[in-house]
Amino acid sequence: MSDADNHQLRVSKIRNGTVIDHLTAGQALNVLAILGIDGSSGDTVSVGMNVPSDRLGAKDILKVEGRELTAAEVDVLSLIAPDATINIVREYDVIDKHRVERTDEVTGVLTCPNPPCITNGDEPVRTRFQVLDAGVRCVYCGTIVHEDLATLINT
Amino acid sequence: MRTEHVITAKGFCRADIETVLDRAAALEAAETSAIDRHPDAVLALLFFEPSTRTRMSFDTAIKRLGGTSIEMGSVEGSSIAKGESLADTVRVVAGYADAIVLRHPSQGAAKMASEFVDVPVINAGDGAGHHPTQTLLDLYTIRKHVGLDDLTIGIMGDLKYGRTVHSLAIALTQFEATQHFISPESLAIPAGVRYDLEEAGASITDHRTLLDILPELDLLYVTRIQRERFPDESEYRAVAGEYGIDLDTLASAADHLRIMHPLPRVDEIDPAVDETDHAIYFEQAHNGIPVRMALLDQVL
Ligand SMILES: [Zn+2]
């Protein structure tokens, strides 16, 4: 066994749920925040951070028992972890495995960082962001955000 | 038929712009009145921010087309003061009027309002966002006095918060103008507008001082730098002085240079400039009437 293997975080298999692999290193906790997973449900959640990866150098990995992702959740995931793969597990077997896909628009998940934007007023409107090559753009006020998208996630 | 909203200059293609400008020219030249064009039309003027000339020119434009306008009066005594949302206000007003002219302090307000109503929404300024009808009258003025082809324009002043600048710069990409932006670094064109300009393949250059580029310009578009953008009076004075023009500044300008300003001005253009052939800002202001008549004639 190599040294890297010895020191790698090992996480046990899950029976039913989702394995989110190839997350951009450092994003695991943000992904848990988006998914609203805080361990309070009692289901097993395993978090691996900065795990050595051939493809990414270092990656984060999440194993979440008893939970599958909605389409909106996958959209946001594609913004902060564009290389992520999602594995759906049933009875210990991976029954579906796919990479996240880029979306054109993200609705209702991010908050616009521009205070005078109408979406920050007391209006019955959901935020909408157009997805650019690098970053996202508020459809209402035009503000572009390149970095720290995770800080804009509604909680 | 799809409701025709006027939200940002991004929605304008060259042909759309020329249609409105041609119609405005025809209305301006007409010897007969346009009073029978829209005798039953009701235009709602929803101004959540103070405005003199934009509101008055829309009011005059609809009346010259034979229609009437309704206003909400002061914000203090209205349902807005009771906490009504903009979305609710426009949904109610859409039942009273054939089109809504909206000025609001929040960026994106007109865009959002347009999603709640079936009558055309015309953005008359949304915070530091856009002001597309000012742009149409600016383009009309440029076409009439300078020409829109092979235009080299300098745009100077507060380019960050100046909504007239954002809309104008974007619309000018339809005419392949060469654009020079002259501002202090703290008031440069915002990233969102720059993105649109670059995406449209615009030819743009930033400058810190006017004199670098003045001799090359056909047109100089001056905007007001507002006191509230600066932490203290002395800093404001210094910057405002640097981005103002007088007869001395214009010594190196081409004879054919024309100067525009969306008005009101404070001291960024010395009154002595008014008497020169360079100044066309009062004609520019007058053009608000035929251009807004043309736009209303189209959307009503
Ligand atoms: Zn926004």
mmCIF file of C-alpha atoms in Angstrom, chain A:
data_model
loop_
_atom_site.group_PDB
_atom_site.id
_atom_site.type_symbol
_atom_site.label_atom_id
_atom_site.label_comp_id
_atom_site.label_asym_id
_atom_site.label_seq_id
_atom_site.Cartn_x
_atom_site.Cartn_y
_atom_site.Cartn_z
ATOM 1 C CA MET A 1 0.000 0.000 0.000
ATOM 2 C CA SER A 2 1.254 3.448 -0.819
ATOM 3 C CA ASP A 3 1.527 6.161 1.769
ATOM 4 C CA ALA A 4 -1.346 8.070 0.216
ATOM 5 C CA ASP A 5 -3.628 5.056 0.489
ATOM 6 C CA ASN A 6 -2.725 4.612 4.126
ATOM 7 C CA HIS A 7 -3.658 8.124 5.044
ATOM 8 C CA GLN A 8 -6.734 8.389 2.879
ATOM 9 C CA LEU A 9 -10.004 8.807 4.702
ATOM 10 C CA ARG A 10 -12.010 5.616 4.416
ATOM 11 C CA VAL A 11 -15.765 5.855 4.453
ATOM 12 C CA SER A 12 -18.058 2.887 4.718
ATOM 13 C CA LYS A 13 -20.467 1.839 2.002
ATOM 14 C CA ILE A 14 -24.013 3.063 2.179
ATOM 15 C CA ARG A 15 -27.076 0.923 1.626
ATOM 16 C CA ASN A 16 -29.538 3.377 0.076
ATOM 17 C CA GLY A 17 -28.745 6.977 -0.822
ATOM 18 C CA THR A 18 -26.342 9.100 -2.830
ATOM 19 C CA VAL A 19 -22.599 9.268 -3.228
ATOM 20 C CA ILE A 20 -21.439 12.625 -4.573
ATOM 21 C CA ASP A 21 -17.920 12.140 -5.834
ATOM 22 C CA HIS A 22 -15.307 14.334 -7.501
ATOM 23 C CA LEU A 23 -16.420 17.455 -5.685
ATOM 24 C CA THR A 24 -14.032 20.385 -5.990
ATOM 25 C CA ALA A 25 -11.784 20.127 -2.946
ATOM 26 C CA GLY A 26 -13.088 22.321 -0.145
ATOM 27 C CA GLN A 27 -16.725 22.295 -1.307
ATOM 28 C CA ALA A 28 -18.070 19.344 0.687
ATOM 29 C CA LEU A 29 -19.453 21.429 3.535
ATOM 30 C CA ASN A 30 -21.025 23.908 1.112
ATOM 31 C CA VAL A 31 -22.715 21.048 -0.687
ATOM 32 C CA LEU A 32 -24.084 19.744 2.600
ATOM 33 C CA ALA A 33 -25.366 23.262 3.315
ATOM 34 C CA ILE A 34 -27.147 23.442 -0.060
ATOM 35 C CA LEU A 35 -28.733 20.093 0.548
ATOM 36 C CA GLY A 36 -29.743 21.152 4.036
ATOM 37 C CA ILE A 37 -28.017 18.118 5.504
ATOM 38 C CA ASP A 38 -26.899 18.686 9.078
ATOM 39 C CA GLY A 39 -27.066 15.150 10.437
ATOM 40 C CA SER A 40 -30.233 15.850 12.418
ATOM 41 C CA SER A 41 -32.194 13.196 10.515
ATOM 42 C CA GLY A 42 -30.126 10.490 12.143
ATOM 43 C CA ASP A 43 -29.068 9.035 8.771
ATOM 44 C CA THR A 44 -25.401 8.326 8.181
ATOM 45 C CA VAL A 45 -23.444 11.081 6.433
ATOM 46 C CA SER A 46 -19.777 10.545 5.569
ATOM 47 C CA VAL A 47 -17.589 13.439 4.499
ATOM 48 C CA GLY A 48 -14.179 13.053 2.838
ATOM 49 C CA MET A 49 -12.158 16.198 2.232
ATOM 50 C CA ASN A 50 -8.964 16.634 0.229
ATOM 51 C CA VAL A 51 -8.954 12.985 -0.784
ATOM 52 C CA PRO A 52 -6.188 12.307 -3.366
ATOM 53 C CA SER A 53 -7.668 11.980 -6.856
ATOM 54 C CA ASP A 54 -6.068 11.071 -10.183
ATOM 55 C CA ARG A 55 -8.423 13.325 -12.076
ATOM 56 C CA LEU A 56 -8.591 16.367 -9.784
ATOM 57 C CA GLY A 57 -5.436 16.135 -7.690
ATOM 58 C CA ALA A 58 -7.562 16.421 -4.579
ATOM 59 C CA LYS A 59 -11.287 16.046 -4.231
ATOM 60 C CA ASP A 60 -14.055 15.960 -1.680
ATOM 61 C CA ILE A 61 -16.564 13.132 -1.471
ATOM 62 C CA LEU A 62 -19.910 12.809 0.300
ATOM 63 C CA LYS A 63 -21.895 9.697 1.116
ATOM 64 C CA VAL A 64 -25.426 10.397 2.253
ATOM 65 C CA GLU A 65 -27.679 7.635 3.460
ATOM 66 C CA GLY A 66 -31.384 7.848 2.679
ATOM 67 C CA ARG A 67 -31.309 10.883 0.428
ATOM 68 C CA GLU A 68 -31.510 11.540 -3.333
ATOM 69 C CA LEU A 69 -31.023 14.947 -4.984
ATOM 70 C CA THR A 70 -33.648 17.148 -6.630
ATOM 71 C CA ALA A 71 -33.055 18.761 -10.026
ATOM 72 C CA ALA A 72 -32.614 22.223 -8.424
ATOM 73 C CA GLU A 73 -30.011 20.814 -6.055
ATOM 74 C CA VAL A 74 -28.093 19.284 -8.932
ATOM 75 C CA ASP A 75 -28.176 22.659 -10.768
ATOM 76 C CA VAL A 76 -26.428 24.426 -7.930
ATOM 77 C CA LEU A 77 -24.036 21.539 -7.513
ATOM 78 C CA SER A 78 -23.017 22.009 -11.152
ATOM 79 C CA LEU A 79 -21.992 25.593 -10.373
ATOM 80 C CA ILE A 80 -19.754 24.964 -7.399
ATOM 81 C CA ALA A 81 -18.511 21.488 -8.352
ATOM 82 C CA PRO A 82 -18.645 21.150 -12.149
ATOM 83 C CA ASP A 83 -16.737 17.852 -12.129
ATOM 84 C CA ALA A 84 -18.984 16.137 -9.611
ATOM 85 C CA THR A 85 -20.424 12.705 -10.261
ATOM 86 C CA ILE A 86 -23.593 11.512 -8.631
ATOM 87 C CA ASN A 87 -24.045 7.846 -7.771
ATOM 88 C CA ILE A 88 -27.441 6.601 -6.696
ATOM 89 C CA VAL A 89 -27.122 3.591 -4.428
ATOM 90 C CA ARG A 90 -29.825 1.003 -3.725
ATOM 91 C CA GLU A 91 -29.107 -2.072 -1.643
ATOM 92 C CA TYR A 92 -25.356 -1.346 -1.751
ATOM 93 C CA ASP A 93 -25.300 -1.263 -5.563
ATOM 94 C CA VAL A 94 -24.707 1.787 -7.696
ATOM 95 C CA ILE A 95 -27.820 1.734 -9.895
ATOM 96 C CA ASP A 96 -27.233 5.064 -11.615
ATOM 97 C CA LYS A 97 -24.091 7.117 -12.096
ATOM 98 C CA HIS A 98 -23.891 10.425 -13.914
ATOM 99 C CA ARG A 99 -21.920 13.639 -13.989
ATOM 100 C CA VAL A 100 -23.634 16.902 -13.146
ATOM 101 C CA GLU A 101 -24.647 18.894 -16.191
ATOM 102 C CA ARG A 102 -24.271 22.581 -16.798
ATOM 103 C CA THR A 103 -27.571 24.421 -16.713
ATOM 104 C CA ASP A 104 -28.394 27.697 -18.425
ATOM 105 C CA GLU A 105 -30.235 29.194 -15.506
ATOM 106 C CA VAL A 106 -30.558 28.688 -11.762
ATOM 107 C CA THR A 107 -33.826 29.726 -10.166
ATOM 108 C CA GLY A 108 -34.590 30.429 -6.544
ATOM 109 C CA VAL A 109 -31.435 28.994 -4.982
ATOM 110 C CA LEU A 110 -28.972 31.895 -4.924
ATOM 111 C CA THR A 111 -29.361 35.372 -3.407
ATOM 112 C CA CYS A 112 -28.282 38.404 -5.455
ATOM 113 C CA PRO A 113 -25.314 40.118 -3.744
ATOM 114 C CA ASN A 114 -26.344 43.555 -5.079
ATOM 115 C CA PRO A 115 -28.363 45.211 -2.259
ATOM 116 C CA PRO A 116 -30.493 47.510 -4.494
ATOM 117 C CA CYS A 117 -31.536 44.584 -6.721
ATOM 118 C CA ILE A 118 -35.328 44.185 -6.860
ATOM 119 C CA THR A 119 -34.968 40.544 -5.777
ATOM 120 C CA ASN A 120 -33.690 41.816 -2.420
ATOM 121 C CA GLY A 121 -36.771 43.977 -1.926
ATOM 122 C CA ASP A 122 -39.946 42.686 -0.350
ATOM 123 C CA GLU A 123 -41.345 41.386 -3.639
ATOM 124 C CA PRO A 124 -42.937 38.061 -4.582
ATOM 125 C CA VAL A 125 -40.148 37.172 -6.993
ATOM 126 C CA ARG A 126 -37.672 34.293 -7.037
ATOM 127 C CA THR A 127 -34.067 35.000 -7.952
ATOM 128 C CA ARG A 128 -32.874 33.899 -11.384
ATOM 129 C CA PHE A 129 -29.270 33.643 -12.463
ATOM 130 C CA GLN A 130 -28.004 33.036 -15.944
ATOM 131 C CA VAL A 131 -24.998 30.688 -15.946
ATOM 132 C CA LEU A 132 -21.963 32.157 -17.742
ATOM 133 C CA ASP A 133 -18.702 30.483 -18.726
ATOM 134 C CA ALA A 134 -17.221 31.802 -15.515
ATOM 135 C CA GLY A 135 -19.768 32.618 -12.867
ATOM 136 C CA VAL A 136 -23.422 33.573 -12.839
ATOM 137 C CA ARG A 137 -25.406 36.690 -13.642
ATOM 138 C CA CYS A 138 -28.559 38.073 -12.020
ATOM 139 C CA VAL A 139 -31.281 38.223 -14.664
ATOM 140 C CA TYR A 140 -32.842 41.245 -12.935
ATOM 141 C CA CYS A 141 -29.986 43.626 -12.124
ATOM 142 C CA GLY A 142 -27.213 42.208 -14.323
ATOM 143 C CA THR A 143 -24.718 41.745 -11.494
ATOM 144 C CA ILE A 144 -22.075 39.144 -12.321
ATOM 145 C CA VAL A 145 -20.583 36.912 -9.635
ATOM 146 C CA HIS A 146 -17.429 34.956 -10.420
ATOM 147 C CA GLU A 147 -16.325 33.764 -7.015
ATOM 148 C CA ASP A 148 -17.674 32.412 -3.771
ATOM 149 C CA LEU A 149 -20.990 31.307 -5.226
ATOM 150 C CA ALA A 150 -21.500 29.121 -2.193
ATOM 151 C CA THR A 151 -21.888 32.235 -0.029
ATOM 152 C CA LEU A 152 -24.938 33.243 -2.103
ATOM 153 C CA ILE A 153 -26.866 30.079 -1.438
ATOM 154 C CA ASN A 154 -30.196 30.693 0.289
ATOM 155 C CA THR A 155 -30.387 28.989 3.604
#
